[in-house]
Coordinates of C-alpha atoms and ligand atoms in Angstrom, one line a residue:
M1 CA 34.9 101.9 -22.1
L2 CA 32.4 99.2 -23.1
T3 CA 32.9 96.9 -25.9
P4 CA 30.1 96.4 -28.4
R5 CA 29.6 92.9 -27.0
G6 CA 29.6 94.2 -23.5
A7 CA 27.0 96.8 -24.4
A8 CA 24.8 94.1 -26.0
A9 CA 25.1 91.8 -23.0
L10 CA 24.3 94.7 -20.6
A11 CA 21.2 95.6 -22.7
G12 CA 20.1 92.0 -22.2
L13 CA 20.7 92.1 -18.5
A14 CA 18.8 95.4 -18.3
A15 CA 15.9 93.9 -20.2
G16 CA 15.9 90.9 -17.8
A17 CA 16.1 93.0 -14.7
V18 CA 13.2 95.3 -15.8
T19 CA 11.1 92.2 -16.7
L20 CA 11.6 90.7 -13.3
G21 CA 11.2 94.1 -11.6
V22 CA 7.8 94.7 -13.3
A23 CA 6.6 91.2 -12.8
E24 CA 7.6 90.9 -9.1
L25 CA 6.2 94.3 -8.3
L26 CA 2.8 93.6 -10.0
A27 CA 2.7 90.1 -8.3
G28 CA 3.3 91.8 -5.0
L29 CA 0.6 94.4 -5.6
L30 CA -1.9 91.7 -6.8
T31 CA -1.2 89.7 -3.6
R32 CA -2.0 92.8 -1.6
V33 CA -5.3 93.4 -3.2
T34 CA -6.6 89.9 -3.7
T35 CA -5.5 88.2 -0.4
V36 CA -6.9 84.7 -0.6
E37 CA -4.0 82.6 -2.0
G38 CA -1.8 85.5 -3.2
T39 CA -0.2 85.8 -6.6
P40 CA 2.9 83.7 -6.9
S41 CA 6.2 85.5 -7.5
P42 CA 7.4 84.5 -11.0
L43 CA 10.9 83.9 -9.6
L44 CA 9.7 81.7 -6.8
A45 CA 7.3 79.9 -9.2
V46 CA 10.2 79.0 -11.5
A47 CA 12.2 77.8 -8.5
D48 CA 9.2 75.8 -7.2
A49 CA 8.5 74.3 -10.6
F50 CA 12.2 73.3 -10.8
V51 CA 12.0 71.6 -7.4
D52 CA 8.9 69.7 -8.5
L53 CA 10.8 68.4 -11.5
T54 CA 13.9 67.4 -9.6
P55 CA 14.8 63.8 -10.1
P56 CA 15.9 61.8 -7.0
W57 CA 19.6 61.8 -7.9
L58 CA 19.6 65.5 -8.0
K59 CA 17.7 66.0 -4.8
D60 CA 20.0 63.5 -3.3
F61 CA 23.0 65.4 -4.6
A62 CA 21.7 68.7 -3.4
V63 CA 20.9 67.5 0.1
A64 CA 24.3 65.7 0.3
T65 CA 26.2 68.7 -1.0
F66 CA 24.4 71.7 0.5
G67 CA 22.5 70.0 3.4
T68 CA 19.7 72.2 4.5
A69 CA 21.3 75.1 2.6
D70 CA 19.9 73.4 -0.5
K71 CA 17.4 76.2 -1.0
T72 CA 20.0 78.9 -0.9
A73 CA 22.1 76.9 -3.4
L74 CA 19.1 76.7 -5.7
F75 CA 18.5 80.4 -5.6
V76 CA 22.2 81.2 -6.3
G77 CA 22.3 78.7 -9.1
M78 CA 19.1 80.1 -10.6
G79 CA 20.5 83.6 -10.4
L80 CA 23.6 82.6 -12.3
V81 CA 21.6 80.9 -15.0
L82 CA 19.3 83.9 -15.3
L83 CA 22.2 86.3 -15.6
A84 CA 23.8 84.1 -18.3
A85 CA 20.6 83.8 -20.2
C86 CA 19.9 87.5 -20.2
A87 CA 23.4 88.3 -21.4
G88 CA 23.1 85.7 -24.1
I89 CA 19.8 87.1 -25.3
G90 CA 21.4 90.6 -25.4
L91 CA 24.2 89.2 -27.7
L92 CA 21.7 87.4 -29.8
A93 CA 19.6 90.6 -30.2
R94 CA 22.6 92.5 -31.3
W95 CA 23.2 89.9 -34.0
M96 CA 19.5 89.7 -35.0
L97 CA 16.9 91.6 -33.0
A98 CA 14.1 89.3 -34.0
A99 CA 15.9 86.2 -32.8
G100 CA 16.7 87.9 -29.4
L101 CA 13.1 89.0 -29.0
V102 CA 11.7 85.6 -29.8
T103 CA 14.1 83.9 -27.4
F104 CA 13.2 86.5 -24.8
A105 CA 9.5 85.7 -25.3
L106 CA 10.1 81.9 -25.1
V107 CA 11.8 82.4 -21.7
G108 CA 8.9 84.5 -20.7
I109 CA 6.5 81.7 -21.7
L110 CA 8.4 79.3 -19.5
G111 CA 8.0 81.7 -16.6
V112 CA 4.2 82.0 -17.2
A113 CA 4.0 78.2 -17.4
A114 CA 5.8 77.9 -14.1
V115 CA 3.4 80.4 -12.5
L116 CA 0.4 78.6 -13.8
S117 CA 1.8 75.2 -12.6
R118 CA 1.5 76.3 -9.0
P119 CA -1.3 74.7 -6.9
N120 CA -4.4 76.9 -6.9
A121 CA -3.0 79.2 -9.6
A122 CA -5.6 81.4 -11.3
A123 CA -5.4 82.6 -14.9
T124 CA -4.8 86.2 -13.7
D125 CA -1.6 85.1 -11.9
A126 CA 0.0 85.0 -15.4
L127 CA -0.6 88.8 -15.9
P128 CA 2.4 90.1 -13.9
T129 CA 4.9 87.9 -15.8
M130 CA 3.3 88.7 -19.2
A131 CA 3.4 92.5 -18.4
G132 CA 7.1 92.1 -17.3
V133 CA 8.0 90.3 -20.5
V134 CA 6.4 93.0 -22.7
V135 CA 8.2 95.8 -20.9
G136 CA 11.5 93.8 -21.0
A137 CA 11.1 93.2 -24.7
L138 CA 10.6 96.9 -25.3
V139 CA 13.7 97.7 -23.4
L140 CA 15.7 95.2 -25.5
A141 CA 14.3 96.6 -28.7
W142 CA 15.0 100.1 -27.6
F143 CA 18.6 99.5 -26.9
N144 CA 19.0 97.8 -30.3
R145 CA 17.0 100.5 -32.1
D146 CA 19.9 101.8 -34.2
M147 CA 21.1 98.4 -35.2
T148 CA 20.2 96.7 -38.4
T149 CA 19.5 93.0 -38.5
T150 CA 22.6 91.8 -40.1
A151 CA 25.7 90.6 -38.3
E152 CA 28.2 92.4 -40.6
V153 CA 27.2 95.8 -39.4
E154 CA 29.3 97.3 -36.7
M155 CA 27.8 98.2 -33.3
P156 CA 26.9 101.9 -33.3
G157 CA 29.4 104.4 -31.9
D158 CA 30.6 105.3 -28.4
L159 CA 27.7 107.5 -27.7
T160 CA 25.2 104.8 -28.0
R161 CA 27.4 102.5 -26.1
R162 CA 27.7 105.0 -23.3
S163 CA 23.9 105.4 -23.3
V164 CA 23.7 101.6 -23.0
L165 CA 26.0 101.7 -20.0
V166 CA 24.2 104.5 -18.2
G167 CA 20.7 103.6 -19.3
G168 CA 21.2 99.9 -19.0
G169 CA 22.8 100.2 -15.6
A170 CA 20.0 102.4 -14.3
L171 CA 17.3 100.1 -15.6
A172 CA 19.0 97.1 -14.0
V173 CA 19.0 98.9 -10.7
V174 CA 15.3 99.9 -11.2
G175 CA 14.6 96.3 -12.0
V176 CA 16.2 95.0 -8.8
L177 CA 14.4 97.6 -6.7
G178 CA 11.1 96.4 -8.3
I179 CA 12.0 92.8 -7.3
I180 CA 12.7 93.9 -3.7
A181 CA 9.5 96.1 -3.5
G182 CA 7.5 93.2 -4.9
R183 CA 8.8 90.8 -2.3
V184 CA 8.2 93.3 0.5
L185 CA 4.6 94.0 -0.7
S186 CA 3.7 90.3 -0.8
G187 CA 4.5 90.6 2.9
A188 CA 5.5 87.0 3.5
G189 CA 4.7 86.1 7.1
E190 CA 3.7 89.3 8.9
A191 CA 0.1 88.4 9.7
V192 CA 0.8 84.8 10.5
R193 CA 3.7 85.6 12.8
A194 CA 1.3 87.6 15.0
A195 CA -1.2 84.7 14.9
R196 CA 1.5 82.3 16.0
D197 CA 2.6 84.5 18.8
A198 CA -1.0 84.5 20.1
F199 CA -1.5 80.8 19.7
V200 CA -1.7 78.9 22.9
V201 CA -0.7 75.2 22.9
P202 CA -3.4 73.3 24.8
R203 CA -2.6 71.5 28.0
V204 CA -2.8 67.7 28.1
A205 CA -4.0 65.4 30.8
A206 CA -0.7 63.3 30.8
P207 CA 2.3 65.5 29.9
V208 CA 5.5 63.8 28.8
T209 CA 8.3 64.0 31.2
I210 CA 11.8 63.1 30.0
P211 CA 13.7 61.0 32.6
A212 CA 17.2 62.3 33.3
A213 CA 18.4 58.8 32.5
A214 CA 17.5 59.3 28.8
E215 CA 20.6 61.5 28.5
Q216 CA 24.2 60.4 29.0
G217 CA 25.6 63.9 28.8
V218 CA 28.8 63.0 26.9
P219 CA 30.2 66.3 25.5
G220 CA 29.4 66.4 21.8
Q221 CA 26.7 63.7 22.0
T222 CA 23.3 64.6 20.5
P223 CA 20.9 66.0 23.1
Y224 CA 17.9 63.7 23.7
R225 CA 15.4 66.4 22.9
T226 CA 16.1 68.6 19.9
P227 CA 15.4 72.3 20.5
N228 CA 13.0 73.7 17.8
D229 CA 15.6 76.1 16.3
N230 CA 18.0 73.2 15.9
F231 CA 15.6 70.9 14.3
Y232 CA 16.4 69.9 10.7
R233 CA 14.1 71.3 8.1
I234 CA 13.2 69.6 4.9
D235 CA 10.5 70.5 2.5
T236 CA 9.8 71.6 -1.1
A237 CA 8.5 75.0 0.0
L238 CA 10.8 77.9 -1.0
T239 CA 8.9 80.4 0.9
V240 CA 7.3 79.2 4.1
P241 CA 3.6 78.7 3.6
Q242 CA 1.6 81.2 5.6
V243 CA -1.5 79.5 7.1
D244 CA -3.9 81.6 9.2
P245 CA -5.2 79.5 12.1
T246 CA -8.5 81.4 12.1
T247 CA -9.3 80.3 8.6
W248 CA -7.6 76.9 8.7
R249 CA -9.8 73.9 8.0
L250 CA -9.0 70.2 7.7
R251 CA -11.2 68.2 5.5
V252 CA -11.5 64.4 5.6
H253 CA -13.0 62.9 2.5
G254 CA -12.7 60.2 -0.1
M255 CA -13.4 56.5 0.7
V256 CA -15.3 57.3 3.9
E257 CA -18.8 56.9 5.1
E258 CA -19.0 60.5 6.1
E259 CA -17.1 63.5 5.1
V260 CA -15.8 65.5 8.0
E261 CA -14.4 69.0 8.3
I262 CA -13.0 70.7 11.4
D263 CA -11.7 74.1 12.1
M264 CA -9.2 75.3 14.7
A265 CA -11.7 75.9 17.5
E266 CA -13.0 72.3 17.1
L267 CA -9.5 70.8 16.9
L268 CA -8.3 72.6 20.0
A269 CA -11.5 71.5 21.9
Q270 CA -10.5 67.8 21.5
P271 CA -8.6 65.9 24.2
M272 CA -5.0 66.5 23.3
V273 CA -2.0 64.2 24.0
E274 CA 1.7 64.6 24.1
A275 CA 4.2 62.2 22.5
L276 CA 7.9 62.0 22.1
V277 CA 8.6 61.1 18.4
T278 CA 11.9 61.2 16.5
L279 CA 11.3 62.4 12.9
T280 CA 13.7 61.2 10.3
C281 CA 14.2 62.2 6.7
V282 CA 14.6 59.5 4.0
S283 CA 17.4 61.6 2.5
N284 CA 19.6 61.2 5.5
Y285 CA 22.9 59.5 4.8
V286 CA 24.5 57.0 7.1
G287 CA 25.9 59.1 9.9
G288 CA 23.9 62.2 8.8
N289 CA 21.9 64.6 10.9
L290 CA 18.5 64.8 9.2
A291 CA 16.7 63.5 12.3
G292 CA 15.3 65.3 15.4
N293 CA 13.4 64.4 18.5
A294 CA 10.6 66.5 19.9
V295 CA 7.7 66.4 22.3
W296 CA 4.6 66.9 20.0
T297 CA 1.2 68.0 21.3
G298 CA -1.8 67.1 19.2
W299 CA -4.9 65.1 18.6
P300 CA -4.6 61.5 17.5
V301 CA -5.4 61.2 13.8
R302 CA -7.2 58.0 14.5
E303 CA -9.9 59.9 16.4
L304 CA -10.6 62.1 13.4
L305 CA -10.6 59.2 11.0
A306 CA -13.0 57.3 13.3
R307 CA -15.5 60.1 12.8
A308 CA -15.2 59.8 9.0
R309 CA -15.3 55.9 9.1
P310 CA -13.0 54.8 6.3
L311 CA -14.5 52.2 3.9
P312 CA -13.0 48.6 4.0
E313 CA -11.3 49.1 0.5
A314 CA -9.2 52.0 1.8
D315 CA -5.6 51.4 2.7
M316 CA -4.0 54.9 2.4
V317 CA -4.5 58.4 3.5
L318 CA -3.2 61.1 1.1
S319 CA -2.5 64.2 3.2
T320 CA -2.1 67.6 1.4
S321 CA -0.4 70.7 2.6
A322 CA -1.5 74.3 2.0
D323 CA 1.1 74.5 -0.7
G324 CA -0.1 71.4 -2.5
W325 CA 2.5 68.9 -1.3
T326 CA 1.3 65.4 -0.6
A327 CA 2.2 62.3 1.4
G328 CA 0.7 58.8 1.1
T329 CA 0.5 57.2 4.5
P330 CA -0.7 53.6 5.1
L331 CA -4.2 53.9 6.7
E332 CA -3.1 51.4 9.4
A333 CA -0.3 53.7 10.7
L334 CA -2.9 56.3 11.3
T335 CA -5.5 54.0 12.9
D336 CA -3.5 51.6 15.1
D337 CA -2.5 52.5 18.6
R338 CA 0.7 54.4 17.8
S339 CA 0.9 58.1 18.5
S340 CA 0.1 59.5 15.0
L341 CA -0.9 63.1 15.7
L342 CA -2.4 66.2 14.1
A343 CA 0.2 68.2 16.0
V344 CA -0.1 71.8 17.0
G345 CA 2.7 71.9 19.5
M346 CA 6.4 71.2 19.3
N347 CA 8.4 71.1 22.5
G348 CA 5.6 73.1 24.2
E349 CA 5.5 75.9 21.6
P350 CA 3.2 76.5 18.7
L351 CA 4.7 74.8 15.7
P352 CA 7.4 77.1 14.2
A353 CA 6.2 78.3 10.7
Q354 CA 8.9 76.2 9.1
H355 CA 7.8 73.1 10.8
G356 CA 4.1 73.4 9.8
F357 CA 2.2 76.0 11.7
P358 CA -0.6 75.7 12.6
V359 CA -1.0 71.9 12.1
R360 CA 1.2 69.1 10.9
M361 CA 1.1 65.3 10.9
V362 CA 3.6 63.3 13.0
V363 CA 3.6 59.5 12.5
P364 CA 6.1 57.4 14.5
G365 CA 8.0 54.9 12.5
L366 CA 7.7 56.3 9.0
Y367 CA 10.0 58.7 7.1
G368 CA 8.8 62.2 6.9
Y369 CA 8.2 62.1 3.1
V370 CA 5.3 59.6 3.5
S371 CA 3.8 60.9 6.7
A372 CA 4.8 64.2 8.3
T373 CA 2.8 66.7 6.2
K374 CA 3.4 70.2 7.5
W375 CA 0.7 72.9 7.0
V376 CA -1.8 70.0 6.5
V377 CA -5.2 71.0 5.2
D378 CA -6.7 67.9 3.6
L379 CA -6.9 64.2 4.3
E380 CA -8.2 62.0 1.5
V381 CA -8.9 58.4 2.5
T382 CA -7.9 56.4 -0.6
S383 CA -5.8 53.4 -1.7
F384 CA -2.2 52.9 -2.9
A385 CA -3.7 51.4 -6.0
R386 CA -5.5 54.7 -6.8
D387 CA -3.2 57.5 -5.5
E388 CA 0.4 58.4 -4.7
G389 CA 2.2 60.9 -2.7
Y390 CA 4.5 63.7 -4.0
W391 CA 7.8 61.8 -4.0
T392 CA 6.6 58.5 -5.4
P393 CA 6.5 59.4 -9.1
R394 CA 9.8 61.1 -8.5
G395 CA 11.6 57.9 -7.8
W396 CA 11.1 57.3 -4.1
S397 CA 9.3 54.3 -2.6
E398 CA 5.6 54.2 -2.1
R399 CA 6.2 53.1 1.5
G400 CA 8.8 54.5 3.8
P401 CA 9.3 52.6 7.1
I402 CA 12.3 53.9 9.0
K403 CA 15.4 51.7 8.8
T404 CA 17.4 51.0 11.9
A405 CA 20.3 53.4 12.2
S406 CA 23.1 54.3 14.5
R407 CA 25.5 57.2 14.5
I408 CA 28.8 58.0 16.2
D409 CA 28.7 61.6 17.5
V410 CA 32.0 61.7 19.3
P411 CA 34.9 61.4 18.5
R412 CA 34.1 62.8 15.1
R413 CA 37.0 64.9 14.0
G414 CA 40.3 66.3 15.3
P415 CA 42.9 64.2 17.0
V416 CA 42.1 62.5 20.3
D417 CA 44.5 62.2 23.2
A418 CA 45.6 58.7 24.0
G419 CA 44.2 57.1 27.1
P420 CA 40.7 56.7 28.5
T421 CA 38.1 58.4 26.3
V422 CA 34.4 58.0 25.4
I423 CA 32.8 57.0 22.2
A424 CA 29.1 58.1 22.1
G425 CA 26.2 58.6 19.9
V426 CA 22.6 57.8 19.1
A427 CA 20.6 55.0 17.5
W428 CA 17.0 54.8 16.3
A429 CA 14.5 52.3 15.1
Q430 CA 11.2 54.1 15.7
Q431 CA 8.3 51.8 16.6
R432 CA 10.7 48.9 17.3
G433 CA 13.1 50.5 19.7
I434 CA 16.8 49.9 20.2
T435 CA 17.9 46.9 22.4
A436 CA 21.6 46.9 21.8
V437 CA 24.4 49.0 20.3
E438 CA 27.8 47.6 19.6
V439 CA 31.0 49.4 18.7
R440 CA 34.1 47.9 17.0
V441 CA 37.5 49.5 17.0
D442 CA 39.4 48.6 13.7
D443 CA 38.8 44.9 13.1
G444 CA 38.4 44.1 16.8
E445 CA 35.5 42.4 18.6
W446 CA 32.1 44.1 18.8
Q447 CA 31.8 45.6 22.2
P448 CA 28.4 46.3 23.8
A449 CA 27.8 50.0 24.4
T450 CA 26.0 51.3 27.5
L451 CA 22.4 52.4 26.6
A452 CA 20.6 55.3 28.1
A453 CA 17.0 54.9 29.2
E454 CA 14.4 54.5 26.4
P455 CA 11.3 56.5 27.4
T456 CA 9.6 55.4 24.2
I457 CA 10.3 53.1 21.2
D458 CA 9.3 56.1 19.0
S459 CA 12.4 58.1 19.8
W460 CA 16.1 57.6 19.4
R461 CA 18.3 56.1 22.2
M462 CA 21.6 57.4 23.4
W463 CA 24.6 55.1 23.8
M464 CA 28.2 55.4 25.0
L465 CA 31.3 53.2 25.4
E466 CA 34.5 53.8 27.3
W467 CA 37.6 53.3 25.2
D468 CA 41.3 53.2 26.1
A469 CA 42.6 54.9 23.0
E470 CA 46.0 53.8 21.7
P471 CA 48.1 56.1 19.6
G472 CA 47.7 55.7 15.8
E473 CA 44.9 55.8 13.2
H474 CA 41.7 53.9 14.2
T475 CA 38.4 53.3 12.6
L476 CA 35.4 53.1 14.9
T477 CA 32.2 51.4 13.6
V478 CA 28.8 51.2 15.2
R479 CA 25.8 49.0 14.7
A480 CA 22.4 48.7 16.5
T481 CA 19.9 46.0 17.2
D482 CA 16.2 46.8 17.1
G483 CA 13.4 45.6 19.3
N484 CA 12.8 42.6 17.1
G485 CA 16.3 41.4 17.7
E486 CA 17.4 42.4 14.1
V487 CA 20.9 43.6 13.7
Q488 CA 21.3 46.7 11.5
T489 CA 22.4 45.6 8.1
E490 CA 26.0 46.2 7.0
R491 CA 24.9 46.5 3.3
F492 CA 25.4 50.1 2.1
T493 CA 22.5 51.7 0.1
P494 CA 22.1 55.3 -0.8
P495 CA 19.0 57.3 0.4
A496 CA 17.0 56.7 -2.8
P497 CA 14.6 55.0 -3.1
D498 CA 13.7 54.0 0.5
G499 CA 16.4 55.2 2.9
A500 CA 20.1 54.7 3.4
S501 CA 21.5 51.6 5.1
G502 CA 24.9 50.5 6.3
W503 CA 27.1 50.9 9.4
H504 CA 28.5 54.3 10.3
S505 CA 32.2 54.5 10.9
V506 CA 34.6 57.3 11.6
D507 CA 38.4 57.5 11.3
V508 CA 40.2 59.0 14.3
E509 CA 43.7 59.9 14.9
V510 CA 45.0 59.2 18.5
R511 CA 48.1 61.0 19.8
Ligands
MTE1 N1 4.1 70.4 3.3 C1 5.2 69.7 3.4 N2 5.3 68.8 4.4 C2 6.4 68.0 4.5 C3 7.4 68.1 3.5 C4 7.2 69.0 2.4 O1 8.0 69.0 1.4 N3 6.1 69.7 2.4 N4 8.5 67.3 3.6 C5 8.5 66.1 4.4 C6 9.8 65.6 4.7 S1 10.6 64.9 3.4 C7 10.3 65.5 6.0 S2 11.7 64.6 6.3 C8 9.6 66.2 7.1 C9 10.6 67.1 7.8 O2 10.0 67.8 8.8 P1 10.7 69.0 9.5 O3 11.1 70.0 8.4 O4 9.8 69.6 10.5 O5 11.9 68.4 10.2 O6 8.5 67.0 6.7 C10 7.7 66.3 5.7 N5 6.6 67.2 5.5
MO2 MO1 12.4 63.9 4.2

């Protein structure tokens, strides 16, 4: 019913499941009793550490292949690796118990290292993982108790194998239940969800109104304003950081004349403004959809920095999130007259948890990775010579101004009927604005598209062009011109290190 090898692999899987069950359960319990930062789940810590070690080509590949499902893909991949590793250790232990146990312990040490590598990790955070590894090792040894340490000896008889099947299967189930219980106990999100529901976005003196002329309403064309639940999400956080607005503080320090710290009451008492800003991810491919446009409500960062009075040598602000992620933003982008905000509202609602509740940064004209810190808790005024943001040592540029981009939304796929049709899409060059969009059919002339109104140079601009489609295969290409009169470059570059460039084109079949 179960081959000796199968039994050995199952013993390894049972040991692994029990290890994780114990570790996750204890981590969940510790989180319950200690509150402050919580004890990281070993599984999540390993995944987080993996994300932190991701080289740019792999991040690029993950986003390109899985899009915003990259986190799910990571968990599935990690699960498969874990299963294989546990089965392998089980086989190794059957051949030589000591070797299996040592390998098991080494994997455990990696887990402990991952837990301790998390921001704000305390030494006690290692305890659940260590306890799990000890219990798991005992399970592994127990299943192999009858075996000698040489490879020549046969696996014990059917009875033992049956006991492995029943006992191992049961322990694996217990382990998985422990993992689930641990995750439930750590209670991700409950308290903060209530705080968000109760959060009132302040009113502003001059609310943004979006003129109807900003939309062209071509079916399939991107809506001018992106609803919150449709807004792309990119971050390194595998579980959404839970930040309680009542204990939230933002500290400004570093190269300043005066350190400043504000809490939520003080932030909300400031004169708030609204601004339309299109956020864009540096990982967006030509024609991709990692961009979104929202009305943000917040307090200009420049006002807070003015209180701290940056020293003349400073040229960068390193912003840090509650989960330890950082962005390095040119000081100038936060002190000039653009709408750089400490945002608390997104399209009139409190920030969704995934988009940075309770406070995030929004900086027009810069890619998110150098500016748009979600769950922001700390601003260090510093210099590029002295500090760097999270992605810079990982192969992305120190500076990330948004490149001019244009995208064809329709037609995109599926055959088009011959005759009059409409080509439409969106173009952006935040802080410069879009002054022209041109479309080319096959190798024809560039034809000027009709532009929608542009309420602000910080948001994208809609465009459309009527086209008399002739039967056959056609390639449509778009390019935009920014407010400085610069035509979008044809030169293709991948997202790394400072954003993709090149013209977007689509192939359409006309019948
Ligand atoms: N705390 C935190 N903030 C972050 C990130 C992150 O990984 N952690 N990613 C940045 C990146 S790369 C982008 S593109 C934007 C995306 O913001 P969104 O998820 O609200 O669209 O958030 C930025 N802010
Ligand atoms: Mo990004």
